[in-house]
XYZ file of C-alpha atoms in Angstrom:
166
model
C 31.851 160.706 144.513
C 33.507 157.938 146.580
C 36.714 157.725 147.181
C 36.592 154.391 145.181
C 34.928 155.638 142.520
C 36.340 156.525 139.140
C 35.067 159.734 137.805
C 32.455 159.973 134.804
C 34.682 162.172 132.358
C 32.610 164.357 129.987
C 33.307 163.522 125.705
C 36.047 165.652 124.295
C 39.488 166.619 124.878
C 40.391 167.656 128.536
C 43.835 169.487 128.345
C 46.313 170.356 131.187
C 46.343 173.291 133.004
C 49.011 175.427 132.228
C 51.736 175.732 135.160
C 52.025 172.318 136.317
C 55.176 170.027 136.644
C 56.314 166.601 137.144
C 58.352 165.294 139.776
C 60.811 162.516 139.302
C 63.254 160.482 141.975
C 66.345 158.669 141.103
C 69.203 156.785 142.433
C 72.791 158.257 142.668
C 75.733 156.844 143.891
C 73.638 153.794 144.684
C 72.210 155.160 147.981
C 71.561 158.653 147.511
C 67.843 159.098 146.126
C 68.199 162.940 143.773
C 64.442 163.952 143.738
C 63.616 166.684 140.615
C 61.036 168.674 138.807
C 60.364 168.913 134.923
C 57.569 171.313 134.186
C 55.114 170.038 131.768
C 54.889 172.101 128.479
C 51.374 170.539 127.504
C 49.230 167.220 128.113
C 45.379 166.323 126.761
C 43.172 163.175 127.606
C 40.852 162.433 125.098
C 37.550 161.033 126.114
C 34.864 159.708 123.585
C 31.140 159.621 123.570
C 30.512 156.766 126.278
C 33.471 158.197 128.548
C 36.231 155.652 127.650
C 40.113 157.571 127.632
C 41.082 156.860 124.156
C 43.986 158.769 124.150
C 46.495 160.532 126.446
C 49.604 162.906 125.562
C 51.973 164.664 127.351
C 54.932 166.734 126.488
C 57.513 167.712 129.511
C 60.229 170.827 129.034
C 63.790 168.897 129.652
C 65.307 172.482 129.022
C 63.873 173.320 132.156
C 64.810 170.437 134.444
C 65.327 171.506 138.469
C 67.136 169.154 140.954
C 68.125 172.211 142.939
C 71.472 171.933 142.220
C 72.605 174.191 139.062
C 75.794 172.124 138.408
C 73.834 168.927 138.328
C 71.461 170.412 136.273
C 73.764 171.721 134.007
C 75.582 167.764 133.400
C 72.413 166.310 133.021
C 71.657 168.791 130.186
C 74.604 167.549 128.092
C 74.528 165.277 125.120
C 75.676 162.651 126.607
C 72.941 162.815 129.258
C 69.526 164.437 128.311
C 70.852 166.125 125.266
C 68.282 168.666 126.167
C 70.389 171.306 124.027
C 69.472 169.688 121.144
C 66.440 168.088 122.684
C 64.514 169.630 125.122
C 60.966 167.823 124.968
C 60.155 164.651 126.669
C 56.883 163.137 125.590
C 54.507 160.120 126.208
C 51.936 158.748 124.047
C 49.401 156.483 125.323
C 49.130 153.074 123.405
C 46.269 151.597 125.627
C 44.151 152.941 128.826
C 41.923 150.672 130.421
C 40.143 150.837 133.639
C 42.146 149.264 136.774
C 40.857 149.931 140.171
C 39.953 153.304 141.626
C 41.817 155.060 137.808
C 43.199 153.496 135.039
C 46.718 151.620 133.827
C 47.506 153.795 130.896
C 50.219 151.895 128.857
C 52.685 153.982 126.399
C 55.844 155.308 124.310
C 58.196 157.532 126.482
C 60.292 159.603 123.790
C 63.324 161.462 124.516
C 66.841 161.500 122.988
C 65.420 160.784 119.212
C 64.657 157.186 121.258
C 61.731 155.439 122.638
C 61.069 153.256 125.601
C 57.615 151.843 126.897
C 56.385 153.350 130.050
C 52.794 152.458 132.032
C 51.290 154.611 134.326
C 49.104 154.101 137.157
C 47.183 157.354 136.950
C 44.219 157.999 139.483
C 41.584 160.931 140.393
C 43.319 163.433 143.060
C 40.729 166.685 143.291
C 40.242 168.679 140.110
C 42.699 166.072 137.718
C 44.859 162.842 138.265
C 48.200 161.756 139.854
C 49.705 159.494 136.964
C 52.637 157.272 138.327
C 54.974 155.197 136.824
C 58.652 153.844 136.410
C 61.116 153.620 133.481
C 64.320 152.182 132.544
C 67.131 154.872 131.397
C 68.901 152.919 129.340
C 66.762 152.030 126.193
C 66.662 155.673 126.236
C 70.241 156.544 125.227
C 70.993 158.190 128.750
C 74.302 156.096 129.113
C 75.969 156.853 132.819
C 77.601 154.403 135.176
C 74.864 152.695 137.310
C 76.502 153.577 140.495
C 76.306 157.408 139.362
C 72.911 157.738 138.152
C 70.505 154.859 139.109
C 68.719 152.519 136.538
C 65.582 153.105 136.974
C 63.444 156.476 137.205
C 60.330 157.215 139.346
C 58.363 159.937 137.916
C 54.935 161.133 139.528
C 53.089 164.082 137.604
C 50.224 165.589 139.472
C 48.114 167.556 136.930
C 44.725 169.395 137.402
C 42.515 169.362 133.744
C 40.448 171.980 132.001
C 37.465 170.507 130.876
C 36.381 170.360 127.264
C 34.489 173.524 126.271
């Protein structure tokens, strides 16, 4: 395969491989980028007979959020915040995929807090599964905070290798 090529996937549903997490990088303080982890609890990409994407999920484990710093971790837990107490998953549901360059755009729902925001993803073939990339905006979300404390906007990159369909 090229490296400008985008993969023939096989019909059926490819799942993640357990293990893997996603990163994310945001603003604090205005200048200070906080880089994280969130481990993904499950994901699948659904593939139909002529090897179209017609559907992608993913679930991530909020409970389990890392920034290396405990105390952080531990205020970004709380109800105000992630509510991850009450809360723990964060999940996206794809709403449209369509081819776009070397991968595909994959357009969605981003749920967390008992709220929903729309998030697309550039996702794109890295070895044995795809680096899906995107950006979303806290605040439709519920996570209220001070702009200069915890930036708008949130990067998140998840780098996940799939098991095939059986």
């Amino acid at each position: 395969m090229s490296p400008h090529t985008v993969p023939a996937l096989r019909a059926g549903t490819w799942t993640v491989r357990s293990g893997q997490t996603a990163a994310f990088d945001v603003r604090n303080f205005g200048f200070n980028h906080v880089p994280g982890t969130i481990p993904v609890r499950a994901g699948s990409v659904e593939v139909n007979a002529v090897g179209e994407v017609t559907a992608v999920r993913a679930e991530l484990d909020l409970g389990a959020l890392d920034t290396g710093n405990p105390k952080r971790d531990a205020d970004l837990r709380k109800p105000n915040l992630l509510d991850s107490g009450a809360r723990p998953e964060m999940t996206f549901e794809a709403t449209a995929v369509r081819r776009h360059g070397d991968g595909w755009e994959v357009t969605g729902e981003l749920r967390l807090r008992g709220t929903s925001g729309p998030l697309t993803l550039t996702v794109e073939p890295v070895g044995e599964g795809v680096r899906a990339t995107g950006t979303f905006d806290r605040a439709p979300l519920g996570i209220r905070a001070p702009r200069a404390m915890i930036g708008r906007y949130v990067r998140i990159v998840v780098d996940a290798e799939l098991e095939p369909p059986r």
